[in-house]
Amino acid sequence: MNKEVSAEMLLGHLFPEYELLWTVRSRGTFYRNYSADVMDIDEDELTIDIARDGILKLLPPALLTGDFELTKNNAEGQKHRKDFKARYDEMKRRLHLLEEAFLPIDTFNFRKNLATERYIEEILEIKVEHVLKQYFNFDISKENDPLVKKAALLLPFVTNRRGDIRFIKRLIENIADRKVKIRKSAYSDTDNSLYWMQKIDFDIVVDNLNEETYRDEEKRLEGLLQFIGNYLVPIDIFCSFNIVGKNTDVKLLNYNTNVL
């Protein structure tokens, strides 16, 4: 898990319906040195352990443990009546009771953070929707293709990557979950080589490709590839998107056609 992903962001995306039901246990920021923010999740009990300090950490240490509680002698310089293990167990029991006492406060604060994260997500969605409609003439609210929606949300942030062939390749691979190979050549609709333009073929590789799977894949990717062609492919490059088999030469696949 990425250490930069907050517990609120993770739960907001995976379990939005449980926003007001989570119980949180703050295990301390010490664990952030080698752990993600989310240390453990119990989906059945709806509990989550996070690597953060709780409100108990704000209390003065003297209220939690005594200066001589674990030393050989007490404050008067006399030997403790109880052995070290007994004193340590008593201290741990007291800390546990305090943690349980402050658990509702930590949980309340965490649930407020979950709600805040949701509000921010909603505001960002409205903002991105407005930007897409105002500056890109794209109304994402009317789009039903899930792959196109994923690509459209990136549009305000990647306009400077327009014409970046390697970026387009990675974009298709990540959104369509398919391996993509790039072939470069030249294209012209005349016999005059002076009018040739650069041509890029994006070969989208599909395992066990046959006529049926080809049609299914063509239907699944059609909207995404049209979107990429409209917004990310430069006008001075002729691009072709091809669906090919994993071990099949694109030139020999007689039912292979260009989606765009």
PDB file of C-alpha atoms in Angstrom:
ATOM      1  CA  MET A   1       0.000   0.000   0.000  1.00  0.00           C
ATOM      2  CA  ASN A   2       1.238   3.486  -0.841  1.00  0.00           C
ATOM      3  CA  LYS A   3       2.355   5.239   2.356  1.00  0.00           C
ATOM      4  CA  GLU A   4       0.991   8.543   1.076  1.00  0.00           C
ATOM      5  CA  VAL A   5      -2.610   7.243   0.829  1.00  0.00           C
ATOM      6  CA  SER A   6      -4.584   8.406   3.842  1.00  0.00           C
ATOM      7  CA  ALA A   7      -7.060   6.205   5.651  1.00  0.00           C
ATOM      8  CA  GLU A   8      -9.869   8.646   4.850  1.00  0.00           C
ATOM      9  CA  MET A   9      -9.157   8.514   1.121  1.00  0.00           C
ATOM     10  CA  LEU A  10      -8.928   4.720   1.122  1.00  0.00           C
ATOM     11  CA  LEU A  11     -12.130   4.114   3.068  1.00  0.00           C
ATOM     12  CA  GLY A  12     -13.981   6.807   1.135  1.00  0.00           C
ATOM     13  CA  HIS A  13     -13.315   4.971  -2.125  1.00  0.00           C
ATOM     14  CA  LEU A  14     -13.647   1.368  -0.930  1.00  0.00           C
ATOM     15  CA  PHE A  15     -16.427   1.613   1.680  1.00  0.00           C
ATOM     16  CA  PRO A  16     -18.340   4.891   1.224  1.00  0.00           C
ATOM     17  CA  GLU A  17     -21.504   3.367   2.688  1.00  0.00           C
ATOM     18  CA  TYR A  18     -19.800   2.773   6.081  1.00  0.00           C
ATOM     19  CA  GLU A  19     -18.723   6.372   6.683  1.00  0.00           C
ATOM     20  CA  LEU A  20     -20.495   6.671  10.060  1.00  0.00           C
ATOM     21  CA  LEU A  21     -19.778   3.142  11.269  1.00  0.00           C
ATOM     22  CA  TRP A  22     -15.981   2.919  11.503  1.00  0.00           C
ATOM     23  CA  THR A  23     -14.179   2.653  14.843  1.00  0.00           C
ATOM     24  CA  VAL A  24     -10.586   3.868  14.773  1.00  0.00           C
ATOM     25  CA  ARG A  25      -7.611   2.980  16.928  1.00  0.00           C
ATOM     26  CA  SER A  26      -4.641   5.324  16.777  1.00  0.00           C
ATOM     27  CA  ARG A  27      -1.484   3.278  17.221  1.00  0.00           C
ATOM     28  CA  GLY A  28       0.964   6.195  17.137  1.00  0.00           C
ATOM     29  CA  THR A  29       3.052   8.078  14.586  1.00  0.00           C
ATOM     30  CA  PHE A  30       6.058   5.932  15.471  1.00  0.00           C
ATOM     31  CA  TYR A  31       4.775   3.276  13.086  1.00  0.00           C
ATOM     32  CA  ARG A  32       4.754   5.714  10.135  1.00  0.00           C
ATOM     33  CA  ASN A  33       8.493   5.147   9.848  1.00  0.00           C
ATOM     34  CA  TYR A  34       7.863   1.759   8.286  1.00  0.00           C
ATOM     35  CA  SER A  35       4.115   1.484   7.743  1.00  0.00           C
ATOM     36  CA  ALA A  36       1.360   3.050   5.668  1.00  0.00           C
ATOM     37  CA  ASP A  37      -1.269   5.227   7.338  1.00  0.00           C
ATOM     38  CA  VAL A  38      -3.604   2.223   7.430  1.00  0.00           C
ATOM     39  CA  MET A  39      -2.047  -0.529   9.515  1.00  0.00           C
ATOM     40  CA  ASP A  40      -4.974  -2.933   9.651  1.00  0.00           C
ATOM     41  CA  ILE A  41      -8.636  -3.093   8.601  1.00  0.00           C
ATOM     42  CA  ASP A  42     -11.300  -5.439   9.940  1.00  0.00           C
ATOM     43  CA  GLU A  43     -14.164  -5.333   7.429  1.00  0.00           C
ATOM     44  CA  ASP A  44     -16.401  -7.492   9.613  1.00  0.00           C
ATOM     45  CA  GLU A  45     -16.020  -5.451  12.815  1.00  0.00           C
ATOM     46  CA  LEU A  46     -15.573  -2.170  10.890  1.00  0.00           C
ATOM     47  CA  THR A  47     -12.458  -1.253  12.844  1.00  0.00           C
ATOM     48  CA  ILE A  48      -9.300   0.334  11.476  1.00  0.00           C
ATOM     49  CA  ASP A  49      -5.843   0.780  13.001  1.00  0.00           C
ATOM     50  CA  ILE A  50      -3.968   3.872  11.828  1.00  0.00           C
ATOM     51  CA  ALA A  51      -0.385   5.024  12.342  1.00  0.00           C
ATOM     52  CA  ARG A  52      -1.298   8.312  14.008  1.00  0.00           C
ATOM     53  CA  ASP A  53      -1.368   9.780  17.474  1.00  0.00           C
ATOM     54  CA  GLY A  54      -4.723   9.899  19.206  1.00  0.00           C
ATOM     55  CA  ILE A  55      -5.987  12.457  21.699  1.00  0.00           C
ATOM     56  CA  LEU A  56      -4.354  10.446  24.488  1.00  0.00           C
ATOM     57  CA  LYS A  57      -0.990  11.625  23.155  1.00  0.00           C
ATOM     58  CA  LEU A  58      -1.949  15.213  23.990  1.00  0.00           C
ATOM     59  CA  LEU A  59      -2.159  14.486  27.717  1.00  0.00           C
ATOM     60  CA  PRO A  60       0.855  15.215  29.958  1.00  0.00           C
ATOM     61  CA  PRO A  61       3.007  12.086  30.350  1.00  0.00           C
ATOM     62  CA  ALA A  62       2.843  12.444  34.131  1.00  0.00           C
ATOM     63  CA  LEU A  63      -0.860  11.596  33.987  1.00  0.00           C
ATOM     64  CA  LEU A  64      -0.105   8.329  32.245  1.00  0.00           C
ATOM     65  CA  THR A  65       2.983   7.010  33.998  1.00  0.00           C
ATOM     66  CA  GLY A  66       4.912   7.967  37.122  1.00  0.00           C
ATOM     67  CA  ASP A  67       8.563   8.997  36.975  1.00  0.00           C
ATOM     68  CA  PHE A  68       9.622   6.108  39.210  1.00  0.00           C
ATOM     69  CA  GLU A  69       7.013   3.575  38.164  1.00  0.00           C
ATOM     70  CA  LEU A  70       9.445   1.308  36.325  1.00  0.00           C
ATOM     71  CA  THR A  71      12.623   2.156  38.216  1.00  0.00           C
ATOM     72  CA  LYS A  72      14.246  -0.009  40.862  1.00  0.00           C
ATOM     73  CA  ASN A  73      13.348   2.355  43.719  1.00  0.00           C
ATOM     74  CA  ASN A  74      10.356   4.622  44.292  1.00  0.00           C
ATOM     75  CA  ALA A  75      10.375   8.413  44.755  1.00  0.00           C
ATOM     76  CA  GLU A  76      11.445   8.014  48.419  1.00  0.00           C
ATOM     77  CA  GLY A  77      14.413   5.922  47.389  1.00  0.00           C
ATOM     78  CA  GLN A  78      12.899   2.739  48.761  1.00  0.00           C
ATOM     79  CA  LYS A  79      12.539  -0.510  46.856  1.00  0.00           C
ATOM     80  CA  HIS A  80       9.150  -1.108  45.227  1.00  0.00           C
ATOM     81  CA  ARG A  81       6.900  -3.639  46.966  1.00  0.00           C
ATOM     82  CA  LYS A  82       5.751  -5.086  43.624  1.00  0.00           C
ATOM     83  CA  ASP A  83       8.114  -6.677  41.168  1.00  0.00           C
ATOM     84  CA  PHE A  84       8.828  -5.077  37.779  1.00  0.00           C
ATOM     85  CA  LYS A  85       6.442  -7.287  35.779  1.00  0.00           C
ATOM     86  CA  ALA A  86       3.522  -6.536  38.082  1.00  0.00           C
ATOM     87  CA  ARG A  87       4.177  -2.786  37.889  1.00  0.00           C
ATOM     88  CA  TYR A  88       4.529  -2.962  34.096  1.00  0.00           C
ATOM     89  CA  ASP A  89       1.302  -4.939  33.687  1.00  0.00           C
ATOM     90  CA  GLU A  90      -0.517  -2.449  35.909  1.00  0.00           C
ATOM     91  CA  MET A  91       0.766   0.450  33.821  1.00  0.00           C
ATOM     92  CA  LYS A  92      -0.302  -1.259  30.568  1.00  0.00           C
ATOM     93  CA  ARG A  93      -3.758  -1.958  32.019  1.00  0.00           C
ATOM     94  CA  ARG A  94      -4.139   1.709  33.018  1.00  0.00           C
ATOM     95  CA  LEU A  95      -3.060   2.881  29.560  1.00  0.00           C
ATOM     96  CA  HIS A  96      -5.496   0.458  27.938  1.00  0.00           C
ATOM     97  CA  LEU A  97      -8.356   1.824  30.057  1.00  0.00           C
ATOM     98  CA  LEU A  98      -7.398   5.358  29.060  1.00  0.00           C
ATOM     99  CA  GLU A  99      -7.269   4.377  25.385  1.00  0.00           C
ATOM    100  CA  GLU A 100     -10.743   2.870  25.641  1.00  0.00           C
ATOM    101  CA  ALA A 101     -11.995   5.976  27.424  1.00  0.00           C
ATOM    102  CA  PHE A 102     -10.753   8.268  24.661  1.00  0.00           C
ATOM    103  CA  LEU A 103     -11.675   5.888  21.831  1.00  0.00           C
ATOM    104  CA  PRO A 104     -15.078   7.557  21.165  1.00  0.00           C
ATOM    105  CA  ILE A 105     -13.364  10.951  20.760  1.00  0.00           C
ATOM    106  CA  ASP A 106     -10.777   9.594  18.313  1.00  0.00           C
ATOM    107  CA  THR A 107     -13.530   7.810  16.411  1.00  0.00           C
ATOM    108  CA  PHE A 108     -15.687  10.938  16.274  1.00  0.00           C
ATOM    109  CA  ASN A 109     -12.781  12.974  14.889  1.00  0.00           C
ATOM    110  CA  PHE A 110     -11.967  10.288  12.335  1.00  0.00           C
ATOM    111  CA  ARG A 111     -15.557  10.125  11.094  1.00  0.00           C
ATOM    112  CA  LYS A 112     -15.542  13.914  10.720  1.00  0.00           C
ATOM    113  CA  ASN A 113     -12.383  13.574   8.621  1.00  0.00           C
ATOM    114  CA  LEU A 114     -14.122  10.952   6.478  1.00  0.00           C
ATOM    115  CA  ALA A 115     -17.015  13.322   5.853  1.00  0.00           C
ATOM    116  CA  THR A 116     -14.606  16.158   5.022  1.00  0.00           C
ATOM    117  CA  GLU A 117     -12.774  13.942   2.538  1.00  0.00           C
ATOM    118  CA  ARG A 118     -16.092  13.111   0.862  1.00  0.00           C
ATOM    119  CA  TYR A 119     -17.059  16.794   0.634  1.00  0.00           C
ATOM    120  CA  ILE A 120     -13.701  17.624  -0.965  1.00  0.00           C
ATOM    121  CA  GLU A 121     -14.136  14.813  -3.489  1.00  0.00           C
ATOM    122  CA  GLU A 122     -17.609  16.087  -4.394  1.00  0.00           C
ATOM    123  CA  ILE A 123     -16.349  19.659  -4.824  1.00  0.00           C
ATOM    124  CA  LEU A 124     -13.464  18.492  -7.014  1.00  0.00           C
ATOM    125  CA  GLU A 125     -15.833  16.445  -9.169  1.00  0.00           C
ATOM    126  CA  ILE A 126     -18.061  19.498  -9.688  1.00  0.00           C
ATOM    127  CA  LYS A 127     -15.011  21.630 -10.477  1.00  0.00           C
ATOM    128  CA  VAL A 128     -13.582  19.153 -12.977  1.00  0.00           C
ATOM    129  CA  GLU A 129     -17.013  18.713 -14.592  1.00  0.00           C
ATOM    130  CA  HIS A 130     -17.275  22.498 -15.037  1.00  0.00           C
ATOM    131  CA  VAL A 131     -13.744  22.776 -16.479  1.00  0.00           C
ATOM    132  CA  LEU A 132     -14.378  19.951 -18.955  1.00  0.00           C
ATOM    133  CA  LYS A 133     -17.613  21.516 -20.132  1.00  0.00           C
ATOM    134  CA  GLN A 134     -16.351  25.099 -20.233  1.00  0.00           C
ATOM    135  CA  TYR A 135     -12.900  24.656 -21.755  1.00  0.00           C
ATOM    136  CA  PHE A 136     -13.018  21.285 -23.534  1.00  0.00           C
ATOM    137  CA  ASN A 137     -16.650  21.229 -24.639  1.00  0.00           C
ATOM    138  CA  PHE A 138     -17.048  17.808 -23.018  1.00  0.00           C
ATOM    139  CA  ASP A 139     -20.068  17.072 -20.812  1.00  0.00           C
ATOM    140  CA  ILE A 140     -18.977  14.199 -18.595  1.00  0.00           C
ATOM    141  CA  SER A 141     -22.431  13.996 -16.966  1.00  0.00           C
ATOM    142  CA  LYS A 142     -23.823  12.685 -20.269  1.00  0.00           C
ATOM    143  CA  GLU A 143     -21.044  10.140 -20.766  1.00  0.00           C
ATOM    144  CA  ASN A 144     -21.895   6.516 -19.955  1.00  0.00           C
ATOM    145  CA  ASP A 145     -18.663   4.792 -21.003  1.00  0.00           C
ATOM    146  CA  PRO A 146     -16.635   4.108 -17.816  1.00  0.00           C
ATOM    147  CA  LEU A 147     -13.321   4.067 -19.704  1.00  0.00           C
ATOM    148  CA  VAL A 148     -14.034   7.444 -21.294  1.00  0.00           C
ATOM    149  CA  LYS A 149     -14.956   8.897 -17.897  1.00  0.00           C
ATOM    150  CA  LYS A 150     -11.618   7.790 -16.457  1.00  0.00           C
ATOM    151  CA  ALA A 151      -9.715   9.396 -19.309  1.00  0.00           C
ATOM    152  CA  ALA A 152     -11.830  12.570 -19.261  1.00  0.00           C
ATOM    153  CA  LEU A 153     -11.070  13.250 -15.590  1.00  0.00           C
ATOM    154  CA  LEU A 154      -7.381  13.464 -16.497  1.00  0.00           C
ATOM    155  CA  LEU A 155      -7.891  15.871 -19.385  1.00  0.00           C
ATOM    156  CA  PRO A 156      -7.426  19.182 -17.474  1.00  0.00           C
ATOM    157  CA  PHE A 157      -4.130  17.897 -16.075  1.00  0.00           C
ATOM    158  CA  VAL A 158      -2.568  16.371 -19.195  1.00  0.00           C
ATOM    159  CA  THR A 159      -3.272  18.870 -21.966  1.00  0.00           C
ATOM    160  CA  ASN A 160       0.458  19.582 -22.156  1.00  0.00           C
ATOM    161  CA  ARG A 161       0.952  15.905 -23.049  1.00  0.00           C
ATOM    162  CA  ARG A 162      -1.044  16.207 -26.275  1.00  0.00           C
ATOM    163  CA  GLY A 163       0.945  14.489 -29.003  1.00  0.00           C
ATOM    164  CA  ASP A 164       3.120  12.594 -26.501  1.00  0.00           C
ATOM    165  CA  ILE A 165       3.003   9.136 -28.080  1.00  0.00           C
ATOM    166  CA  ARG A 166       4.563   7.387 -25.092  1.00  0.00           C
ATOM    167  CA  PHE A 167       2.036   8.998 -22.763  1.00  0.00           C
ATOM    168  CA  ILE A 168      -0.870   7.909 -24.981  1.00  0.00           C
ATOM    169  CA  LYS A 169       0.518   4.366 -24.914  1.00  0.00           C
ATOM    170  CA  ARG A 170       0.676   4.340 -21.093  1.00  0.00           C
ATOM    171  CA  LEU A 171      -2.782   5.909 -20.862  1.00  0.00           C
ATOM    172  CA  ILE A 172      -4.356   3.132 -22.934  1.00  0.00           C
ATOM    173  CA  GLU A 173      -2.458   0.468 -21.001  1.00  0.00           C
ATOM    174  CA  ASN A 174      -3.589   1.771 -17.607  1.00  0.00           C
ATOM    175  CA  ILE A 175      -7.213   2.530 -18.453  1.00  0.00           C
ATOM    176  CA  ALA A 176      -7.928  -0.349 -20.846  1.00  0.00           C
ATOM    177  CA  ASP A 177      -5.697  -2.820 -18.953  1.00  0.00           C
ATOM    178  CA  ARG A 178      -4.078  -4.007 -22.182  1.00  0.00           C
ATOM    179  CA  LYS A 179      -0.489  -4.192 -23.383  1.00  0.00           C
ATOM    180  CA  VAL A 180       0.175  -1.682 -26.183  1.00  0.00           C
ATOM    181  CA  LYS A 181       2.940  -1.746 -28.793  1.00  0.00           C
ATOM    182  CA  ILE A 182       3.930   1.227 -30.940  1.00  0.00           C
ATOM    183  CA  ARG A 183       4.882   1.017 -34.625  1.00  0.00           C
ATOM    184  CA  LYS A 184       6.137   4.057 -36.518  1.00  0.00           C
ATOM    185  CA  SER A 185       5.908   4.510 -40.293  1.00  0.00           C
ATOM    186  CA  ALA A 186       4.731   7.035 -42.901  1.00  0.00           C
ATOM    187  CA  TYR A 187       1.363   7.571 -44.540  1.00  0.00           C
ATOM    188  CA  SER A 188       0.011   9.328 -47.613  1.00  0.00           C
ATOM    189  CA  ASP A 189      -3.239   9.127 -49.560  1.00  0.00           C
ATOM    190  CA  THR A 190      -1.334   9.992 -52.759  1.00  0.00           C
ATOM    191  CA  ASP A 191       1.635   8.500 -54.574  1.00  0.00           C
ATOM    192  CA  ASN A 192       3.712  11.612 -54.007  1.00  0.00           C
ATOM    193  CA  SER A 193       6.205  11.064 -51.202  1.00  0.00           C
ATOM    194  CA  LEU A 194       6.384  14.822 -50.631  1.00  0.00           C
ATOM    195  CA  TYR A 195       2.997  14.651 -48.931  1.00  0.00           C
ATOM    196  CA  TRP A 196       3.774  11.777 -46.616  1.00  0.00           C
ATOM    197  CA  MET A 197       3.061  12.334 -42.942  1.00  0.00           C
ATOM    198  CA  GLN A 198       4.208  10.464 -39.875  1.00  0.00           C
ATOM    199  CA  LYS A 199       2.066   7.486 -38.958  1.00  0.00           C
ATOM    200  CA  ILE A 200       1.820   5.839 -35.544  1.00  0.00           C
ATOM    201  CA  ASP A 201       0.171   2.462 -35.058  1.00  0.00           C
ATOM    202  CA  PHE A 202      -0.958   1.576 -31.552  1.00  0.00           C
ATOM    203  CA  ASP A 203      -1.307  -2.201 -31.459  1.00  0.00           C
ATOM    204  CA  ILE A 204      -3.532  -3.168 -28.527  1.00  0.00           C
ATOM    205  CA  VAL A 205      -2.636  -6.745 -27.596  1.00  0.00           C
ATOM    206  CA  VAL A 206      -5.405  -9.134 -26.544  1.00  0.00           C
ATOM    207  CA  ASP A 207      -4.774 -12.707 -25.380  1.00  0.00           C
ATOM    208  CA  ASN A 208      -6.618 -15.546 -27.146  1.00  0.00           C
ATOM    209  CA  LEU A 209      -7.963 -13.237 -29.821  1.00  0.00           C
ATOM    210  CA  ASN A 210     -10.607 -14.579 -32.171  1.00  0.00           C
ATOM    211  CA  GLU A 211     -13.478 -13.068 -34.111  1.00  0.00           C
ATOM    212  CA  GLU A 212     -15.807 -13.012 -31.105  1.00  0.00           C
ATOM    213  CA  THR A 213     -13.304 -11.569 -28.623  1.00  0.00           C
ATOM    214  CA  TYR A 214     -12.218  -9.060 -31.254  1.00  0.00           C
ATOM    215  CA  ARG A 215     -15.758  -7.714 -31.615  1.00  0.00           C
ATOM    216  CA  ASP A 216     -16.166  -7.548 -27.831  1.00  0.00           C
ATOM    217  CA  GLU A 217     -12.896  -5.687 -27.412  1.00  0.00           C
ATOM    218  CA  GLU A 218     -13.658  -3.335 -30.287  1.00  0.00           C
ATOM    219  CA  LYS A 219     -16.977  -2.428 -28.670  1.00  0.00           C
ATOM    220  CA  ARG A 220     -15.368  -1.968 -25.231  1.00  0.00           C
ATOM    221  CA  LEU A 221     -12.565   0.297 -26.471  1.00  0.00           C
ATOM    222  CA  GLU A 222     -14.336   2.232 -29.213  1.00  0.00           C
ATOM    223  CA  GLY A 223     -15.371   5.183 -27.038  1.00  0.00           C
ATOM    224  CA  LEU A 224     -11.992   5.449 -25.288  1.00  0.00           C
ATOM    225  CA  LEU A 225     -10.024   5.405 -28.541  1.00  0.00           C
ATOM    226  CA  GLN A 226     -12.307   7.974 -30.127  1.00  0.00           C
ATOM    227  CA  PHE A 227     -11.821  10.213 -27.096  1.00  0.00           C
ATOM    228  CA  ILE A 228      -8.030   9.865 -27.271  1.00  0.00           C
ATOM    229  CA  GLY A 229      -8.114  10.554 -30.984  1.00  0.00           C
ATOM    230  CA  ASN A 230     -10.137  13.727 -30.460  1.00  0.00           C
ATOM    231  CA  TYR A 231      -8.264  15.215 -27.506  1.00  0.00           C
ATOM    232  CA  LEU A 232      -4.718  13.820 -27.324  1.00  0.00           C
ATOM    233  CA  VAL A 233      -3.599  12.883 -30.842  1.00  0.00           C
ATOM    234  CA  PRO A 234      -2.002  15.811 -32.764  1.00  0.00           C
ATOM    235  CA  ILE A 235      -3.422  16.724 -36.158  1.00  0.00           C
ATOM    236  CA  ASP A 236      -0.039  16.426 -37.889  1.00  0.00           C
ATOM    237  CA  ILE A 237       0.328  12.718 -37.082  1.00  0.00           C
ATOM    238  CA  PHE A 238      -1.806   9.957 -38.578  1.00  0.00           C
ATOM    239  CA  CYS A 239      -2.643   7.508 -35.798  1.00  0.00           C
ATOM    240  CA  SER A 240      -4.214   4.107 -36.085  1.00  0.00           C
ATOM    241  CA  PHE A 241      -5.481   1.945 -33.222  1.00  0.00           C
ATOM    242  CA  ASN A 242      -5.370  -1.794 -33.924  1.00  0.00           C
ATOM    243  CA  ILE A 243      -6.579  -4.761 -31.902  1.00  0.00           C
ATOM    244  CA  VAL A 244      -4.150  -7.635 -32.354  1.00  0.00           C
ATOM    245  CA  GLY A 245      -3.480 -11.068 -30.906  1.00  0.00           C
ATOM    246  CA  LYS A 246      -0.600 -11.601 -28.523  1.00  0.00           C
ATOM    247  CA  ASN A 247       1.508 -13.636 -30.943  1.00  0.00           C
ATOM    248  CA  THR A 248      -0.104 -12.494 -34.163  1.00  0.00           C
ATOM    249  CA  ASP A 249       1.475 -10.335 -36.829  1.00  0.00           C
ATOM    250  CA  VAL A 250      -0.926  -7.441 -37.382  1.00  0.00           C
ATOM    251  CA  LYS A 251      -0.484  -7.784 -41.150  1.00  0.00           C
ATOM    252  CA  LEU A 252      -1.679 -11.400 -41.098  1.00  0.00           C
ATOM    253  CA  LEU A 253      -4.770 -10.867 -38.953  1.00  0.00           C
ATOM    254  CA  ASN A 254      -7.300 -10.677 -41.769  1.00  0.00           C
ATOM    255  CA  TYR A 255     -10.216  -9.552 -39.577  1.00  0.00           C
ATOM    256  CA  ASN A 256      -8.188  -6.818 -37.920  1.00  0.00           C
ATOM    257  CA  THR A 257      -9.436  -3.300 -38.683  1.00  0.00           C
ATOM    258  CA  ASN A 258      -8.819   0.202 -37.378  1.00  0.00           C
ATOM    259  CA  VAL A 259     -11.198   1.231 -34.644  1.00  0.00           C
ATOM    260  CA  LEU A 260     -10.731   4.885 -35.571  1.00  0.00           C
TER     261      LEU A 260
END
